[in-house]
Coordinates of N, CA and C in Angstrom, one line a residue:
M1 N 66.1 113.3 72.2 CA 65.5 111.9 72.0 C 65.5 111.3 73.4
S2 N 64.3 111.0 73.9 CA 64.2 110.4 75.2 C 64.0 108.9 75.1
P3 N 64.7 108.1 75.8 CA 64.5 106.6 75.8 C 63.2 106.3 76.5
K4 N 62.5 105.3 75.9 CA 61.3 104.8 76.5 C 61.6 103.6 77.3
L5 N 61.2 103.6 78.6 CA 61.2 102.5 79.4 C 59.9 101.7 79.3
S6 N 59.9 100.7 78.5 CA 58.6 100.0 78.4 C 58.7 98.7 79.2
L7 N 57.7 98.7 80.1 CA 57.5 97.5 80.9 C 56.3 96.8 80.4
R8 N 56.5 95.8 79.6 CA 55.3 95.2 79.0 C 54.6 94.4 80.0
R9 N 53.4 94.7 80.3 CA 52.6 94.0 81.3 C 52.0 92.8 80.7
V10 N 52.2 91.7 81.3 CA 51.6 90.4 80.9 C 50.2 90.3 81.5
K11 N 49.2 90.3 80.6 CA 47.8 90.1 81.1 C 47.6 88.7 81.4
P12 N 47.2 88.4 82.6 CA 47.0 87.0 83.0 C 45.8 86.4 82.3
I13 N 45.9 85.2 82.0 CA 44.8 84.5 81.3 C 43.7 84.1 82.4
N14 N 42.5 84.5 82.1 CA 41.4 84.1 82.9 C 40.8 82.7 82.5
F15 N 41.2 81.7 83.2 CA 40.9 80.3 82.8 C 39.4 80.0 82.9
K16 N 38.7 80.8 83.6 CA 37.2 80.6 83.7 C 36.5 80.9 82.4
D17 N 37.1 81.8 81.6 CA 36.5 82.2 80.3 C 36.9 81.2 79.2
V18 N 37.9 80.4 79.4 CA 38.4 79.5 78.3 C 37.3 78.3 78.1
E19 N 37.0 78.1 76.9 CA 36.0 77.0 76.6 C 36.8 75.7 76.4
I20 N 36.4 74.7 77.1 CA 37.0 73.4 76.9 C 36.0 72.3 76.8
N21 N 36.4 71.2 76.2 CA 35.5 70.0 76.0 C 34.1 70.3 75.6
Q22 N 33.1 69.9 76.5 CA 31.7 70.0 76.1 C 31.2 71.5 76.1
R23 N 32.0 72.4 76.7 CA 31.5 73.8 76.6 C 31.6 74.4 75.2
I24 N 32.4 73.8 74.3 CA 32.5 74.2 73.0 C 31.3 73.8 72.2
R25 N 30.5 74.8 71.8 CA 29.2 74.5 71.2 C 29.1 74.9 69.7
D26 N 30.3 75.2 69.1 CA 30.3 75.6 67.7 C 30.0 74.5 66.8
R27 N 29.4 74.8 65.7 CA 29.0 73.7 64.7 C 30.3 73.1 64.1
E28 N 31.2 74.0 63.7 CA 32.4 73.5 63.1 C 33.6 74.2 63.8
V29 N 34.7 73.4 63.9 CA 35.9 74.0 64.5 C 37.1 73.5 63.7
R30 N 38.2 74.3 63.7 CA 39.5 73.8 63.1 C 40.3 73.2 64.2
V31 N 40.7 72.0 64.0 CA 41.4 71.2 65.1 C 42.9 71.1 64.8
I32 N 43.6 71.3 65.9 CA 45.1 71.1 65.9 C 45.4 70.0 66.9
A33 N 46.2 69.1 66.5 CA 46.6 68.0 67.4 C 47.6 68.4 68.4
A34 N 47.9 67.6 69.4 CA 48.8 67.9 70.5 C 50.2 68.2 70.0
D35 N 50.6 67.5 68.9 CA 51.9 67.7 68.4 C 52.0 68.9 67.4
G36 N 50.9 69.6 67.2 CA 50.9 70.8 66.3 C 50.4 70.5 64.9
A37 N 50.1 69.3 64.6 CA 49.6 69.0 63.2 C 48.2 69.4 63.0
Q38 N 47.9 69.9 61.9 CA 46.5 70.3 61.5 C 45.7 69.1 61.2
L39 N 44.5 68.9 61.9 CA 43.6 67.8 61.7 C 42.5 68.2 60.8
G40 N 42.3 69.5 60.5 CA 41.3 70.0 59.6 C 40.1 70.5 60.3
I41 N 39.0 70.7 59.5 CA 37.8 71.3 60.1 C 36.8 70.1 60.3
M42 N 36.2 70.1 61.5 CA 35.2 69.0 61.8 C 34.2 69.6 62.8
S43 N 33.2 68.8 63.1 CA 32.2 69.2 64.1 C 32.9 69.2 65.5
A44 N 32.3 70.0 66.4 CA 32.8 70.0 67.8 C 32.7 68.6 68.5
A45 N 31.6 67.9 68.2 CA 31.4 66.6 68.8 C 32.5 65.6 68.3
D46 N 32.8 65.6 67.0 CA 33.9 64.8 66.5 C 35.2 65.1 67.1
A47 N 35.5 66.4 67.3 CA 36.7 66.9 67.9 C 36.8 66.4 69.3
N48 N 35.7 66.5 70.1 CA 35.7 66.1 71.5 C 35.9 64.6 71.6
R49 N 35.3 63.8 70.7 CA 35.5 62.4 70.6 C 37.0 62.0 70.4
L50 N 37.6 62.8 69.5 CA 39.0 62.6 69.2 C 39.9 62.9 70.4
A51 N 39.6 63.9 71.1 CA 40.4 64.3 72.3 C 40.2 63.3 73.4
D52 N 38.9 62.7 73.6 CA 38.7 61.7 74.6 C 39.4 60.5 74.3
E53 N 39.6 60.1 73.0 CA 40.3 58.9 72.7 C 41.8 59.0 73.1
K54 N 42.3 60.2 73.1 CA 43.7 60.4 73.5 C 43.9 60.8 75.0
N55 N 42.7 60.8 75.7 CA 42.7 61.2 77.1 C 43.3 62.6 77.3
L56 N 42.9 63.5 76.4 CA 43.3 64.9 76.5 C 42.1 65.8 76.4
D57 N 42.3 67.1 76.5 CA 41.2 68.1 76.5 C 41.2 68.8 75.1
L58 N 40.0 69.2 74.7 CA 39.8 70.0 73.6 C 39.7 71.5 74.1
V59 N 40.6 72.4 73.7 CA 40.6 73.7 74.2 C 40.5 74.7 73.0
K60 N 39.5 75.6 73.2 CA 39.3 76.7 72.1 C 40.4 77.7 72.4
I61 N 41.4 77.8 71.4 CA 42.5 78.8 71.6 C 42.3 80.1 70.8
S62 N 41.4 80.0 69.8 CA 41.2 81.3 69.0 C 39.7 81.3 68.7
P63 N 38.9 81.9 69.6 CA 37.4 81.9 69.4 C 36.9 82.9 68.4
T64 N 37.7 83.8 68.0 CA 37.3 84.8 67.0 C 37.5 84.4 65.6
A65 N 38.3 83.4 65.4 CA 38.6 82.9 64.0 C 37.4 82.3 63.4
K66 N 37.4 82.2 62.0 CA 36.3 81.6 61.3 C 36.8 80.4 60.6
P67 N 36.5 79.2 60.9 CA 35.9 78.7 62.1 C 36.8 78.8 63.3
P68 N 36.3 78.7 64.6 CA 37.2 78.8 65.7 C 38.2 77.7 65.8
V69 N 39.4 78.0 66.3 CA 40.5 77.1 66.3 C 40.5 76.4 67.7
C70 N 40.6 75.1 67.7 CA 40.7 74.3 69.0 C 41.9 73.5 68.9
K71 N 42.5 73.2 70.1 CA 43.7 72.4 70.1 C 43.5 71.3 71.1
I72 N 44.0 70.1 70.8 CA 43.9 69.0 71.7 C 45.2 69.0 72.5
M73 N 45.0 69.2 73.9 CA 46.1 69.3 74.8 C 45.7 68.9 76.2
D74 N 46.7 68.8 77.1 CA 46.4 68.5 78.5 C 46.2 69.9 79.1
F75 N 44.9 70.2 79.4 CA 44.6 71.6 79.9 C 45.2 71.9 81.3
G76 N 45.2 70.9 82.1 CA 45.8 71.1 83.5 C 47.3 71.4 83.4
K77 N 48.0 70.7 82.5 CA 49.4 71.0 82.4 C 49.6 72.4 81.8
F78 N 48.8 72.8 80.8 CA 48.9 74.1 80.1 C 48.6 75.2 81.1
K79 N 47.6 75.0 82.0 CA 47.2 76.0 83.0 C 48.4 76.2 84.0
F80 N 49.0 75.1 84.4 CA 50.1 75.1 85.4 C 51.3 75.8 84.8
D81 N 51.7 75.5 83.5 CA 52.8 76.1 82.9 C 52.6 77.6 82.7
T82 N 51.4 78.0 82.3 CA 51.1 79.4 82.0 C 51.2 80.2 83.3
Q83 N 50.6 79.7 84.4 CA 50.7 80.4 85.7 C 52.1 80.5 86.2
K84 N 52.9 79.4 86.0 CA 54.3 79.4 86.3 C 55.1 80.5 85.6
R85 N 54.8 80.6 84.3 CA 55.5 81.6 83.4 C 55.1 83.1 83.9
E86 N 53.8 83.3 84.2 CA 53.4 84.6 84.6 C 54.0 85.0 86.0
K87 N 54.1 84.0 86.9 CA 54.8 84.3 88.2 C 56.2 84.6 88.0
E88 N 56.9 83.9 87.1 CA 58.3 84.2 86.8 C 58.5 85.5 86.2
T89 N 57.6 85.9 85.3 CA 57.7 87.2 84.7 C 57.5 88.4 85.7
R90 N 56.6 88.2 86.6 CA 56.3 89.2 87.6 C 57.5 89.3 88.6
R91 N 58.2 88.2 88.8 CA 59.3 88.2 89.8 C 60.5 88.9 89.1
N92 N 60.7 88.8 87.8 CA 61.8 89.4 87.1 C 61.6 90.8 86.7
Q93 N 60.4 91.3 87.0 CA 60.1 92.7 86.5 C 60.7 93.7 87.5
K94 N 61.4 94.7 87.0 CA 61.9 95.7 87.9 C 61.2 97.0 87.5
V95 N 60.5 97.6 88.5 CA 59.7 98.8 88.3 C 60.7 100.0 88.7
S96 N 60.8 100.8 87.7 CA 61.7 102.0 87.8 C 60.9 103.1 88.5
E97 N 61.5 103.6 89.6 CA 60.9 104.7 90.3 C 61.5 106.1 89.9
L98 N 60.8 107.1 90.2 CA 61.4 108.5 90.0 C 61.7 109.1 91.3
K99 N 63.0 109.2 91.6 CA 63.5 109.8 92.8 C 63.7 111.3 92.6
E100 N 63.7 112.1 93.6 CA 63.8 113.5 93.4 C 64.9 114.1 94.3
V101 N 65.8 114.9 93.8 CA 66.8 115.6 94.5 C 66.6 117.1 94.4
W102 N 66.5 117.8 95.5 CA 66.3 119.2 95.5 C 67.7 119.9 95.7
L103 N 67.9 121.0 94.8 CA 69.1 121.8 94.9 C 68.6 123.2 95.2
S104 N 69.6 124.1 95.5 CA 69.3 125.5 95.5 C 70.3 126.2 94.6
M105 N 69.9 127.5 94.2 CA 70.8 128.2 93.3 C 72.1 128.6 94.0
T106 N 72.1 128.7 95.4 CA 73.2 129.2 96.1 C 73.9 128.0 96.8
I107 N 73.8 126.8 96.3 CA 74.4 125.6 96.9 C 75.9 125.7 96.9
D108 N 76.5 125.2 97.9 CA 78.0 125.2 98.0 C 78.5 124.0 97.3
K109 N 79.8 123.9 97.0 CA 80.4 122.8 96.2 C 80.3 121.5 97.0
H110 N 80.6 121.5 98.3 CA 80.5 120.3 99.1 C 79.1 119.7 99.2
D111 N 78.1 120.6 99.4 CA 76.7 120.2 99.4 C 76.2 119.6 98.1
L112 N 76.7 120.2 97.0 CA 76.4 119.7 95.7 C 77.0 118.3 95.5
E113 N 78.2 118.1 96.0 CA 78.8 116.7 95.9 C 78.0 115.7 96.7
T114 N 77.5 116.2 97.9 CA 76.7 115.3 98.8 C 75.4 114.9 98.1
K115 N 74.7 115.9 97.5 CA 73.5 115.6 96.7 C 73.7 114.7 95.5
A116 N 74.9 114.9 94.9 CA 75.2 114.1 93.7 C 75.5 112.6 94.2
K117 N 76.0 112.5 95.4 CA 76.3 111.1 95.9 C 75.0 110.4 96.1
H118 N 73.9 111.1 96.6 CA 72.6 110.5 96.8 C 72.0 110.1 95.4
A119 N 72.2 111.0 94.5 CA 71.6 110.8 93.1 C 72.3 109.6 92.5
R120 N 73.6 109.5 92.7 CA 74.4 108.3 92.1 C 73.9 107.0 92.7
K121 N 73.6 107.0 94.0 CA 73.0 105.8 94.7 C 71.7 105.4 94.0
F122 N 70.8 106.4 93.7 CA 69.5 106.1 93.1 C 69.8 105.6 91.7
L123 N 70.7 106.2 90.9 CA 70.9 105.8 89.6 C 71.5 104.4 89.5
A124 N 72.4 104.1 90.5 CA 73.0 102.7 90.5 C 71.9 101.7 90.8
A125 N 70.9 102.0 91.5 CA 69.8 101.1 91.8 C 68.8 101.0 90.6
G126 N 69.0 101.8 89.6 CA 68.2 101.7 88.4 C 67.0 102.6 88.4
D127 N 67.0 103.6 89.3 CA 65.9 104.5 89.3 C 66.2 105.8 88.5
K128 N 65.2 106.4 88.0 CA 65.3 107.8 87.4 C 65.5 108.8 88.5
V129 N 66.1 109.9 88.2 CA 66.3 111.0 89.2 C 65.8 112.3 88.6
K130 N 65.0 113.0 89.3 CA 64.5 114.3 88.9 C 65.2 115.3 89.8
V131 N 66.0 116.2 89.2 CA 66.7 117.2 89.9 C 66.0 118.5 89.8
S132 N 65.7 119.2 90.9 CA 64.9 120.4 90.9 C 65.5 121.5 91.6
I133 N 65.3 122.7 91.1 CA 65.7 123.9 91.8 C 64.5 124.8 91.9
R134 N 64.2 125.3 93.1 CA 63.0 126.2 93.3 C 63.6 127.6 93.4
M135 N 63.3 128.5 92.5 CA 63.8 129.9 92.6 C 62.9 130.7 93.5
R136 N 63.6 131.4 94.4 CA 62.8 132.3 95.3 C 63.2 133.8 95.0
G137 N 62.2 134.6 95.1 CA 62.4 136.0 95.0 C 63.0 136.5 93.8
R138 N 64.2 137.2 93.9 CA 64.8 137.7 92.7 C 65.7 136.7 92.0
Q139 N 65.8 135.5 92.5 CA 66.5 134.4 91.8 C 65.9 134.1 90.4
A140 N 64.6 134.3 90.3 CA 64.0 134.0 89.0 C 64.5 134.9 87.9
A141 N 65.1 136.1 88.2 CA 65.7 136.9 87.2 C 67.0 136.4 86.7
H142 N 67.6 135.5 87.4 CA 68.9 134.9 87.1 C 68.8 133.4 86.9
A143 N 67.9 133.0 86.1 CA 67.7 131.5 85.9 C 68.9 130.8 85.3
T144 N 69.7 131.6 84.6 CA 70.9 131.0 83.9 C 71.9 130.5 85.0
L145 N 71.9 131.1 86.2 CA 72.8 130.6 87.3 C 72.3 129.3 87.8
G146 N 71.0 129.1 87.8 CA 70.4 127.8 88.2 C 70.7 126.7 87.2
V147 N 70.7 127.0 85.9 CA 71.0 126.1 84.9 C 72.5 125.7 85.0
K148 N 73.3 126.6 85.3 CA 74.8 126.4 85.5 C 75.0 125.4 86.7
V149 N 74.2 125.6 87.8 CA 74.3 124.6 88.9 C 73.8 123.2 88.5
M150 N 72.8 123.1 87.7 CA 72.3 121.8 87.1 C 73.4 121.2 86.3
E151 N 74.1 122.0 85.4 CA 75.1 121.4 84.6 C 76.3 120.9 85.4
D152 N 76.7 121.6 86.5 CA 77.7 121.2 87.4 C 77.3 119.9 88.1
F153 N 76.0 119.8 88.5 CA 75.5 118.6 89.1 C 75.6 117.4 88.1
Y154 N 75.2 117.6 86.9 CA 75.3 116.5 85.9 C 76.7 116.0 85.6
V155 N 77.7 116.9 85.7 CA 79.1 116.5 85.5 C 79.5 115.5 86.6
L156 N 78.9 115.7 87.8 CA 79.3 114.8 88.9 C 78.6 113.4 88.7
C157 N 77.5 113.4 88.0 CA 76.8 112.1 87.8 C 76.9 111.5 86.4
E158 N 77.7 112.2 85.6 CA 77.8 111.9 84.2 C 78.1 110.4 83.8
D159 N 79.0 109.8 84.6 CA 79.4 108.4 84.3 C 78.3 107.4 84.6
L160 N 77.3 107.7 85.4 CA 76.3 106.7 85.6 C 75.0 107.1 84.9
S161 N 74.9 108.3 84.3 CA 73.6 108.7 83.9 C 73.6 109.4 82.5
V162 N 72.4 109.5 81.9 CA 72.2 110.2 80.7 C 71.0 111.2 81.0
Q163 N 71.1 112.4 80.4 CA 70.1 113.4 80.5 C 68.9 113.0 79.7
D164 N 67.8 112.6 80.4 CA 66.5 112.3 79.7 C 65.8 113.7 79.3
K165 N 66.0 114.6 80.2 CA 65.4 116.0 80.0 C 66.5 117.0 80.4
K166 N 66.9 117.8 79.5 CA 67.9 118.8 79.8 C 67.3 119.8 80.8
P167 N 68.2 120.6 81.5 CA 67.7 121.6 82.4 C 66.8 122.6 81.7
S168 N 65.6 122.8 82.2 CA 64.7 123.8 81.6 C 63.9 124.5 82.7
T169 N 63.7 125.8 82.4 CA 63.0 126.6 83.4 C 61.5 126.5 83.1
E170 N 60.7 126.1 84.2 CA 59.3 126.0 84.1 C 58.7 126.8 85.3
G171 N 58.3 128.0 85.0 CA 57.8 128.9 86.0 C 58.9 129.3 87.0
R172 N 58.8 129.0 88.3 CA 59.8 129.3 89.2 C 60.7 128.1 89.6
S173 N 60.6 127.1 88.7 CA 61.4 125.9 88.9 C 62.3 125.6 87.7
I174 N 63.4 125.0 88.0 CA 64.3 124.5 87.0 C 64.4 122.9 87.2
I175 N 64.1 122.2 86.1 CA 64.0 120.7 86.3 C 64.9 120.0 85.3
M176 N 65.5 118.9 85.7 CA 66.3 118.1 84.8 C 66.0 116.6 85.3
I177 N 65.9 115.7 84.3 CA 65.7 114.3 84.6 C 66.8 113.5 84.1
L178 N 67.4 112.7 85.0 CA 68.5 111.8 84.6 C 68.0 110.3 84.7
V179 N 68.5 109.5 83.7 CA 68.2 108.1 83.7 C 69.5 107.3 83.8
P180 N 69.5 106.1 84.3 CA 70.7 105.3 84.4 C 71.2 105.0 83.0
K181 N 72.5 104.9 82.8 CA 73.0 104.6 81.4 C 72.6 103.2 81.0
K182 N 72.5 102.2 81.8 CA 72.2 100.9 81.4 C 70.8 100.7 81.0
A183 N 69.9 101.7 81.4 CA 68.5 101.6 81.0 C 68.2 102.2 79.6
T184 N 69.2 102.9 79.0 CA 69.1 103.5 77.7 C 69.5 102.5 76.6

């Protein structure tokens, strides 16, 4: 079971496409007041007149509904708040990168610990780590030794990570993917 890292992208609103005030040319619209109360179905001209009396804008919020739904609101304030929310969402978004650590089948214990130290640094930063071994020559006949090296590597990083993809042989490579524990 692999955890899915979903980064929901917020699609910014294109305010140029939003119909407001006299741009609304529908014959009938369902109107919602600024406080959220339903005012019913009326002509667009009557709804505009009602919005003008309150010194607010008439904004079409659901153009595909039958009849279209319009809300009486302060469009400038709505636009400012929406842009502020989008900016805050983008600022708080952490994009997870895939870092790669290369090992060899004949790696020594100390070198393995050094590579694990680098991987731990990546995992602590919240990045995924792809661990690879490239088998050369006759090493391909002994792929189980490479899988053993991968398992030893995982034991060194086990407290910070979870195996997203267990060690598997793909052609002349052995690949394992680790994800940070807090991301799962």
